[in-house]
PDB file of C-alpha atoms in Angstrom:
ATOM      1  CA  MET P 149     -86.359  33.124 -53.686  1.00 47.00           C
ATOM      2  CA  ASP P 150     -84.494  36.103 -55.104  1.00 50.00           C
ATOM      3  CA  TYR P 151     -81.600  35.979 -57.787  1.00 49.00           C
ATOM      4  CA  ILE P 152     -78.051  37.012 -57.407  1.00 51.00           C
ATOM      5  CA  PRO P 153     -75.440  38.514 -59.389  1.00 56.00           C
ATOM      6  CA  ASP P 154     -72.083  36.469 -59.763  1.00 52.00           C
ATOM      7  CA  GLY P 155     -70.301  40.128 -60.232  1.00 56.00           C
ATOM      8  CA  SER P 156     -71.360  40.896 -56.557  1.00 58.00           C
ATOM      9  CA  ILE P 157     -70.928  37.471 -55.184  1.00 56.00           C
ATOM     10  CA  GLN P 158     -66.887  37.149 -57.137  1.00 60.00           C
ATOM     11  CA  HIS P 159     -66.759  41.100 -55.335  1.00 55.00           C
ATOM     12  CA  ALA P 160     -67.684  40.763 -52.103  1.00 57.00           C
ATOM     13  CA  GLY P 161     -65.438  37.371 -52.558  1.00 59.00           C
ATOM     14  CA  ARG P 162     -62.190  40.340 -53.409  1.00 67.00           C
ATOM     15  CA  GLU P 163     -63.820  42.528 -50.516  1.00 66.00           C
ATOM     16  CA  MET P 164     -63.757  39.841 -47.697  1.00 66.00           C
ATOM     17  CA  HIS P 165     -60.463  38.493 -48.836  1.00 63.00           C
ATOM     18  CA  ARG P 166     -58.190  42.338 -49.347  1.00 73.00           C
ATOM     19  CA  ARG P 167     -59.640  42.983 -44.856  1.00 75.00           C
ATOM     20  CA  GLU P 168     -58.513  39.653 -44.097  1.00 70.00           C
ATOM     21  CA  LEU P 169     -55.033  40.562 -45.897  1.00 73.00           C
ATOM     22  CA  VAL P 170     -54.409  43.864 -44.516  1.00 75.00           C
ATOM     23  CA  LEU P 171     -56.323  43.035 -41.340  1.00 73.00           C
ATOM     24  CA  GLN P 172     -52.955  40.310 -41.781  1.00 76.00           C
ATOM     25  CA  VAL P 173     -51.023  43.521 -42.266  1.00 78.00           C
ATOM     26  CA  TRP P 174     -51.727  44.714 -39.456  1.00 80.00           C
ATOM     27  CA  GLY P 175     -51.530  42.338 -36.827  1.00 79.00           C
ATOM     28  CA  ARG P 176     -48.103  41.422 -37.869  1.00 83.00           C
ATOM     29  CA  GLY P 177     -47.309  44.949 -37.423  1.00 86.00           C
ATOM     30  CA  GLN P 178     -48.896  45.172 -33.826  1.00 85.00           C
ATOM     31  CA  ALA P 179     -46.814  41.756 -32.872  1.00 86.00           C
ATOM     32  CA  LEU P 180     -43.601  43.418 -34.518  1.00 89.00           C
ATOM     33  CA  LEU P 181     -44.233  46.459 -32.494  1.00 91.00           C
ATOM     34  CA  VAL P 182     -45.030  44.538 -29.404  1.00 90.00           C
ATOM     35  CA  THR P 183     -41.594  42.403 -29.877  1.00 91.00           C
ATOM     36  CA  VAL P 184     -39.219  45.758 -30.972  1.00 92.00           C
ATOM     37  CA  CYS P 185     -40.271  46.529 -27.318  1.00 92.00           C
ATOM     38  CA  SER P 186     -40.487  44.364 -25.310  1.00 92.00           C
ATOM     39  CA  TRP P 187     -36.179  43.807 -27.023  1.00 93.00           C
ATOM     40  CA  GLY P 188     -36.152  47.804 -25.579  1.00 94.00           C
ATOM     41  CA  LEU P 189     -37.409  47.535 -22.175  1.00 94.00           C
ATOM     42  CA  GLY P 190     -35.450  44.019 -21.159  1.00 94.00           C
ATOM     43  CA  LEU P 191     -31.318  46.511 -22.615  1.00 95.00           C
ATOM     44  CA  LEU P 192     -32.916  49.194 -20.063  1.00 96.00           C
ATOM     45  CA  ALA P 193     -33.946  47.028 -16.888  1.00 95.00           C
ATOM     46  CA  CYS P 194     -30.514  45.716 -17.993  1.00 94.00           C
ATOM     47  CA  VAL P 195     -28.551  49.081 -17.610  1.00 94.00           C
ATOM     48  CA  VAL P 196     -30.911  49.732 -14.709  1.00 95.00           C
ATOM     49  CA  VAL P 197     -29.026  46.759 -13.553  1.00 93.00           C
ATOM     50  CA  ALA P 198     -25.585  47.634 -14.425  1.00 91.00           C
ATOM     51  CA  LEU P 199     -26.342  50.879 -13.148  1.00 92.00           C
ATOM     52  CA  VAL P 200     -27.868  49.652  -9.393  1.00 91.00           C
ATOM     53  CA  LEU P 201     -24.439  47.818  -9.171  1.00 89.00           C
ATOM     54  CA  THR P 202     -22.266  50.805 -10.012  1.00 87.00           C
ATOM     55  CA  VAL P 203     -24.198  53.068  -7.879  1.00 88.00           C
ATOM     56  CA  VAL P 204     -23.233  50.930  -4.821  1.00 87.00           C
ATOM     57  CA  GLY P 205     -19.801  49.599  -5.683  1.00 82.00           C
ATOM     58  CA  SER P 206     -20.157  45.732  -6.274  1.00 80.00           C
ATOM     59  CA  THR P 207     -19.399  46.101 -10.481  1.00 78.00           C
ATOM     60  CA  MET P 208     -17.642  44.333 -12.413  1.00 79.00           C
ATOM     61  CA  SER P 209     -17.829  40.230  -9.675  1.00 80.00           C
ATOM     62  CA  TRP P 210     -18.211  38.365 -13.270  1.00 80.00           C
ATOM     63  CA  TYR P 211     -14.863  39.494 -13.915  1.00 80.00           C
ATOM     64  CA  ASN P 212     -13.465  36.572 -11.706  1.00 80.00           C
ATOM     65  CA  ARG P 213     -17.072  34.905 -11.708  1.00 83.00           C
ATOM     66  CA  PRO P 214     -18.038  34.296 -14.931  1.00 82.00           C
ATOM     67  CA  TYR P 215     -22.064  32.868 -14.628  1.00 85.00           C
ATOM     68  CA  LEU P 216     -22.625  35.658 -12.490  1.00 87.00           C
ATOM     69  CA  VAL P 217     -23.567  37.528 -16.317  1.00 90.00           C
ATOM     70  CA  LEU P 218     -26.238  35.138 -16.447  1.00 90.00           C
ATOM     71  CA  GLY P 219     -28.159  36.388 -13.328  1.00 89.00           C
ATOM     72  CA  LEU P 220     -27.772  40.170 -13.464  1.00 90.00           C
ATOM     73  CA  TYR P 221     -28.139  40.433 -17.077  1.00 93.00           C
ATOM     74  CA  TYR P 222     -29.436  37.320 -18.258  1.00 93.00           C
ATOM     75  CA  SER P 223     -32.346  36.946 -16.013  1.00 93.00           C
ATOM     76  CA  THR P 224     -32.735  39.678 -16.344  1.00 93.00           C
ATOM     77  CA  MET P 225     -34.392  41.029 -20.043  1.00 94.00           C
ATOM     78  CA  ILE P 226     -35.679  36.905 -19.764  1.00 92.00           C
ATOM     79  CA  ALA P 227     -37.764  38.745 -17.615  1.00 92.00           C
ATOM     80  CA  ALA P 228     -38.149  40.763 -19.600  1.00 93.00           C
ATOM     81  CA  LEU P 229     -39.379  39.715 -21.971  1.00 91.00           C
ATOM     82  CA  MET P 230     -41.956  37.624 -19.895  1.00 90.00           C
ATOM     83  CA  ALA P 231     -43.786  40.133 -18.681  1.00 91.00           C
ATOM     84  CA  VAL P 232     -44.594  41.699 -21.464  1.00 90.00           C
ATOM     85  CA  HIS P 233     -45.073  38.791 -23.371  1.00 85.00           C
ATOM     86  CA  TRP P 234     -47.414  37.361 -20.380  1.00 87.00           C
ATOM     87  CA  GLY P 235     -49.127  40.843 -19.388  1.00 87.00           C
ATOM     88  CA  LEU P 236     -50.375  41.317 -23.416  1.00 84.00           C
ATOM     89  CA  THR P 237     -51.646  37.909 -22.952  1.00 81.00           C
ATOM     90  CA  LEU P 238     -53.158  38.225 -19.975  1.00 84.00           C
ATOM     91  CA  LEU P 239     -55.125  41.031 -20.861  1.00 83.00           C
ATOM     92  CA  ARG P 240     -56.209  39.778 -24.011  1.00 78.00           C
ATOM     93  CA  ARG P 241     -57.167  37.013 -22.747  1.00 77.00           C
ATOM     94  CA  ARG P 242     -59.421  38.494 -19.901  1.00 79.00           C
ATOM     95  CA  HIS P 243     -60.935  41.314 -22.317  1.00 72.00           C
ATOM     96  CA  ALA P 244     -62.325  38.267 -24.581  1.00 66.00           C
ATOM     97  CA  GLY P 245     -63.827  36.736 -21.150  1.00 63.00           C
ATOM     98  CA  GLU P 246     -66.087  39.896 -20.712  1.00 58.00           C
ATOM     99  CA  VAL P 247     -65.933  40.724 -25.003  1.00 53.00           C
ATOM    100  CA  ALA P 248     -69.130  38.125 -26.635  1.00 43.00           C
ATOM    101  CA  GLY P 249     -67.489  37.147 -29.766  1.00 47.00           C
ATOM    102  CA  GLY P 250     -63.607  37.387 -28.418  1.00 42.00           C
ATOM    103  CA  LEU P 251     -61.369  40.270 -28.279  1.00 41.00           C
ATOM    104  CA  LYS P 252     -60.210  40.994 -31.519  1.00 44.00           C
ATOM    105  CA  VAL P 253     -56.708  41.540 -31.087  1.00 43.00           C
ATOM    106  CA  LEU P 254     -53.457  41.888 -33.468  1.00 42.00           C
ATOM    107  CA  GLY P 255     -56.458  42.106 -36.258  1.00 42.00           C
ATOM    108  CA  GLU P 256     -57.938  38.853 -35.632  1.00 44.00           C
ATOM    109  CA  SER P 257     -61.104  39.205 -37.525  1.00 42.00           C
ATOM    110  CA  GLU P 258     -62.779  36.495 -36.785  1.00 39.00           C
ATOM    111  CA  GLU P 259     -60.363  33.985 -35.162  1.00 41.00           C
ATOM    112  CA  CYS P 260     -58.051  34.657 -32.528  1.00 48.00           C
ATOM    113  CA  ASN P 261     -56.522  32.230 -30.199  1.00 64.00           C
ATOM    114  CA  ASP P 262     -53.036  31.467 -28.913  1.00 68.00           C
ATOM    115  CA  TRP P 263     -51.750  29.837 -32.012  1.00 71.00           C
ATOM    116  CA  ASN P 264     -52.595  33.132 -34.031  1.00 74.00           C
ATOM    117  CA  ILE P 265     -51.349  35.035 -31.819  1.00 79.00           C
ATOM    118  CA  LEU P 266     -47.994  33.079 -32.263  1.00 77.00           C
ATOM    119  CA  GLU P 267     -48.181  32.534 -35.851  1.00 78.00           C
ATOM    120  CA  ARG P 268     -47.729  35.782 -35.829  1.00 82.00           C
ATOM    121  CA  TYR P 269     -45.173  36.680 -33.064  1.00 84.00           C
ATOM    122  CA  TRP P 270     -42.945  33.760 -34.882  1.00 82.00           C
ATOM    123  CA  ASP P 271     -43.873  35.594 -38.313  1.00 84.00           C
ATOM    124  CA  ALA P 272     -42.287  39.663 -36.822  1.00 87.00           C
ATOM    125  CA  THR P 273     -39.615  38.211 -34.826  1.00 88.00           C
ATOM    126  CA  GLN P 274     -39.058  36.157 -38.963  1.00 86.00           C
ATOM    127  CA  LEU P 275     -38.704  39.379 -40.659  1.00 88.00           C
ATOM    128  CA  LEU P 276     -36.775  41.601 -37.954  1.00 90.00           C
ATOM    129  CA  TRP P 277     -33.058  38.465 -38.083  1.00 89.00           C
ATOM    130  CA  LEU P 278     -33.808  39.088 -41.833  1.00 88.00           C
ATOM    131  CA  VAL P 279     -32.958  42.658 -42.060  1.00 90.00           C
ATOM    132  CA  LEU P 280     -30.465  41.375 -39.412  1.00 89.00           C
ATOM    133  CA  VAL P 281     -29.491  39.277 -42.216  1.00 89.00           C
ATOM    134  CA  LEU P 282     -29.532  41.828 -44.783  1.00 89.00           C
ATOM    135  CA  TRP P 283     -27.435  44.076 -43.406  1.00 89.00           C
ATOM    136  CA  LEU P 284     -24.617  42.029 -41.849  1.00 86.00           C
ATOM    137  CA  SER P 285     -24.649  40.677 -45.131  1.00 86.00           C
ATOM    138  CA  SER P 286     -24.375  43.782 -47.381  1.00 88.00           C
ATOM    139  CA  LYS P 287     -21.675  44.706 -43.768  1.00 86.00           C
ATOM    140  CA  ASN P 288     -19.973  41.176 -44.918  1.00 84.00           C
ATOM    141  CA  VAL P 289     -19.904  40.692 -41.303  1.00 80.00           C
ATOM    142  CA  LEU P 290     -19.453  36.673 -41.712  1.00 78.00           C
ATOM    143  CA  SER P 291     -22.236  35.755 -38.224  1.00 79.00           C
ATOM    144  CA  TYR P 292     -24.791  36.753 -40.837  1.00 81.00           C
ATOM    145  CA  TYR P 293     -24.840  32.646 -41.119  1.00 85.00           C
ATOM    146  CA  LEU P 294     -26.434  32.791 -37.144  1.00 86.00           C
ATOM    147  CA  PRO P 295     -29.362  34.007 -37.780  1.00 86.00           C
ATOM    148  CA  THR P 296     -29.659  33.040 -41.034  1.00 87.00           C
ATOM    149  CA  LEU P 297     -30.065  29.514 -39.499  1.00 88.00           C
ATOM    150  CA  TRP P 298     -32.696  30.709 -36.790  1.00 87.00           C
ATOM    151  CA  ALA P 299     -34.528  32.293 -40.072  1.00 85.00           C
ATOM    152  CA  VAL P 300     -34.662  29.069 -42.209  1.00 86.00           C
ATOM    153  CA  CYS P 301     -35.307  26.905 -38.757  1.00 84.00           C
ATOM    154  CA  THR P 302     -38.788  29.157 -37.826  1.00 82.00           C
ATOM    155  CA  GLY P 303     -39.213  29.569 -40.833  1.00 79.00           C
ATOM    156  CA  THR P 304     -39.780  25.872 -41.925  1.00 79.00           C
ATOM    157  CA  ALA P 305     -41.607  24.676 -38.868  1.00 73.00           C
ATOM    158  CA  VAL P 306     -44.137  27.921 -39.431  1.00 69.00           C
ATOM    159  CA  CYS P 307     -44.601  29.273 -42.820  1.00 68.00           C
ATOM    160  CA  VAL P 308     -43.531  25.790 -44.661  1.00 63.00           C
ATOM    161  CA  LEU P 309     -45.870  23.857 -42.734  1.00 63.00           C
ATOM    162  CA  SER P 310     -48.319  26.400 -41.170  1.00 63.00           C
ATOM    163  CA  ARG P 311     -51.158  24.818 -41.849  1.00 66.00           C
ATOM    164  CA  TRP P 312     -50.114  21.071 -41.097  1.00 66.00           C
ATOM    165  CA  THR P 313     -47.955  22.407 -37.131  1.00 65.00           C
ATOM    166  CA  LEU P 314     -51.289  25.589 -36.349  1.00 62.00           C
ATOM    167  CA  GLY P 315     -54.195  22.642 -37.521  1.00 64.00           C
ATOM    168  CA  LEU P 316     -52.063  20.928 -34.114  1.00 63.00           C
ATOM    169  CA  GLY P 317     -53.087  24.022 -32.295  1.00 59.00           C
ATOM    170  CA  ARG P 318     -56.096  24.246 -33.037  1.00 61.00           C
ATOM    171  CA  LYS P 319     -56.761  20.191 -33.001  1.00 63.00           C
ATOM    172  CA  GLY P 320     -55.637  20.334 -29.462  1.00 60.00           C
ATOM    173  CA  ASN P 321     -53.212  19.037 -29.470  1.00 63.00           C
ATOM    174  CA  LYS P 322     -50.884  21.565 -27.788  1.00 67.00           C
ATOM    175  CA  LEU P 323     -48.160  19.258 -27.055  1.00 73.00           C
ATOM    176  CA  GLY P 324     -47.290  18.759 -30.361  1.00 70.00           C
ATOM    177  CA  LEU P 325     -46.910  22.431 -32.063  1.00 72.00           C
ATOM    178  CA  LEU P 326     -44.685  23.618 -28.603  1.00 73.00           C
ATOM    179  CA  ALA P 327     -41.812  20.172 -29.261  1.00 76.00           C
ATOM    180  CA  VAL P 328     -42.619  21.445 -32.930  1.00 76.00           C
ATOM    181  CA  PHE P 329     -42.007  24.402 -32.603  1.00 76.00           C
ATOM    182  CA  LEU P 330     -39.175  24.606 -30.377  1.00 80.00           C
ATOM    183  CA  GLY P 331     -37.516  21.422 -32.014  1.00 81.00           C
ATOM    184  CA  ALA P 332     -37.525  23.966 -34.663  1.00 82.00           C
ATOM    185  CA  SER P 333     -35.491  25.813 -32.160  1.00 85.00           C
ATOM    186  CA  LEU P 334     -32.605  23.343 -30.574  1.00 87.00           C
ATOM    187  CA  LEU P 335     -30.379  24.141 -33.404  1.00 88.00           C
ATOM    188  CA  PRO P 336     -30.296  27.732 -33.895  1.00 89.00           C
ATOM    189  CA  LEU P 337     -29.785  27.777 -30.034  1.00 90.00           C
ATOM    190  CA  LEU P 338     -27.087  25.132 -29.725  1.00 91.00           C
ATOM    191  CA  PHE P 339     -25.235  27.400 -32.641  1.00 91.00           C
ATOM    192  CA  THR P 340     -26.631  30.656 -29.904  1.00 91.00           C
ATOM    193  CA  VAL P 341     -25.122  30.135 -26.598  1.00 91.00           C
ATOM    194  CA  TYR P 342     -22.584  28.463 -27.923  1.00 91.00           C
ATOM    195  CA  LEU P 343     -21.502  31.643 -29.821  1.00 89.00           C
ATOM    196  CA  CYS P 344     -22.967  33.359 -26.244  1.00 89.00           C
ATOM    197  CA  PHE P 345     -20.110  31.910 -23.902  1.00 90.00           C
ATOM    198  CA  ASN P 346     -16.688  32.366 -26.615  1.00 89.00           C
ATOM    199  CA  ILE P 347     -17.594  36.049 -26.824  1.00 87.00           C
ATOM    200  CA  HIS P 348     -18.020  36.171 -22.559  1.00 86.00           C
ATOM    201  CA  MET P 349     -15.142  34.114 -22.167  1.00 86.00           C
ATOM    202  CA  ALA P 350     -12.930  36.919 -24.961  1.00 85.00           C
ATOM    203  CA  ILE P 351     -14.496  39.933 -24.343  1.00 83.00           C
ATOM    204  CA  ILE P 352     -15.484  39.933 -20.091  1.00 79.00           C
ATOM    205  CA  PRO P 353     -11.424  38.513 -19.553  1.00 79.00           C
ATOM    206  CA  ILE P 354     -10.379  42.334 -21.937  1.00 79.00           C
ATOM    207  CA  LEU P 355     -12.805  44.822 -20.298  1.00 73.00           C
ATOM    208  CA  GLY P 356     -11.950  43.574 -16.505  1.00 66.00           C
ATOM    209  CA  ARG P 357      -8.415  44.229 -17.380  1.00 67.00           C
ATOM    210  CA  ASN P 358      -9.835  47.730 -18.848  1.00 60.00           C
ATOM    211  CA  GLY P 359     -12.777  48.172 -15.990  1.00 53.00           C
ATOM    212  CA  THR P 360     -11.099  51.267 -15.749  1.00 52.00           C
ATOM    213  CA  LEU P 361     -11.750  53.077 -18.749  1.00 57.00           C
ATOM    214  CA  GLY P 362     -15.568  53.564 -19.732  1.00 67.00           C
ATOM    215  CA  SER P 363     -19.160  52.309 -18.138  1.00 80.00           C
ATOM    216  CA  PRO P 364     -17.539  48.091 -18.598  1.00 84.00           C
ATOM    217  CA  GLU P 365     -20.389  46.828 -15.851  1.00 86.00           C
ATOM    218  CA  VAL P 366     -22.911  48.785 -18.990  1.00 89.00           C
ATOM    219  CA  VAL P 367     -21.817  47.438 -21.544  1.00 88.00           C
ATOM    220  CA  VAL P 368     -21.602  44.242 -19.906  1.00 89.00           C
ATOM    221  CA  ALA P 369     -25.245  44.315 -19.902  1.00 91.00           C
ATOM    222  CA  ILE P 370     -25.844  45.676 -22.772  1.00 92.00           C
ATOM    223  CA  MET P 371     -23.776  43.027 -24.494  1.00 91.00           C
ATOM    224  CA  SER P 372     -25.112  40.637 -22.555  1.00 92.00           C
ATOM    225  CA  GLY P 373     -29.301  41.761 -22.917  1.00 93.00           C
ATOM    226  CA  VAL P 374     -28.029  41.299 -26.936  1.00 92.00           C
ATOM    227  CA  LEU P 375     -27.389  37.738 -26.320  1.00 92.00           C
ATOM    228  CA  ALA P 376     -30.309  37.455 -24.397  1.00 93.00           C
ATOM    229  CA  ILE P 377     -32.147  38.083 -26.811  1.00 92.00           C
ATOM    230  CA  ALA P 378     -30.385  36.081 -29.651  1.00 90.00           C
ATOM    231  CA  CYS P 379     -31.649  32.844 -27.679  1.00 89.00           C
ATOM    232  CA  THR P 380     -35.394  33.214 -26.868  1.00 88.00           C
ATOM    233  CA  SER P 381     -36.734  35.345 -29.393  1.00 84.00           C
ATOM    234  CA  PHE P 382     -38.208  33.327 -30.418  1.00 82.00           C
ATOM    235  CA  VAL P 383     -38.544  31.128 -27.505  1.00 80.00           C
ATOM    236  CA  CYS P 384     -40.221  33.755 -24.927  1.00 75.00           C
ATOM    237  CA  PRO P 385     -43.761  34.035 -27.211  1.00 70.00           C
ATOM    238  CA  CYS P 386     -44.375  30.058 -26.768  1.00 66.00           C
ATOM    239  CA  THR P 387     -44.649  30.536 -23.311  1.00 63.00           C
ATOM    240  CA  CYS P 388     -47.288  32.639 -22.958  1.00 60.00           C
TER     241      CYS P 388
END
């Protein structure tokens, strides 16, 4: 048996570790790009709906019936987010069936499954929320407590308890893993929904009284799209 120097083994181990680290960072960078692009496409879809309503002369239907924003803009944003995630998931699974050993997507070097991808989407979304926390706190905006709550609750489930939560998925306990993820999102989701309700109750009457100024339909579309992102940013990847 040939003798392999210990130094060569250590060097190979360091190279593998460095390569895996680069792939993990690259994978999360791709997840970050997909997340931002899905948000942008969702906002664009909301604006398109608002412009169509403006062209056909059916604007400000939400003034007397504020609940219409749920069907007009919230559902549009959520549909766009889910379409992006579902589309990429279908492409990955289709290609995984054609390529031996699975598809190397989002930087996965050896094992690539839905739970690894989900973890990376959550890491990317947490990074965006943390950036928002830093920006709001630097501007002395007291509402930074909301993204902080999202980051803390989801970070506890995915980062602190990562070995346990992802172990559930790898063992086939998909319902248990989804329950953990959705449970971690429950408390911040309730606060976010309450905030959305109050924002709409405060802003919609003002925009209705000033409907001749600017484009209130576009303003409501963008506002509703952003609030829909706040409500579903961690939930949509779980549906794929």
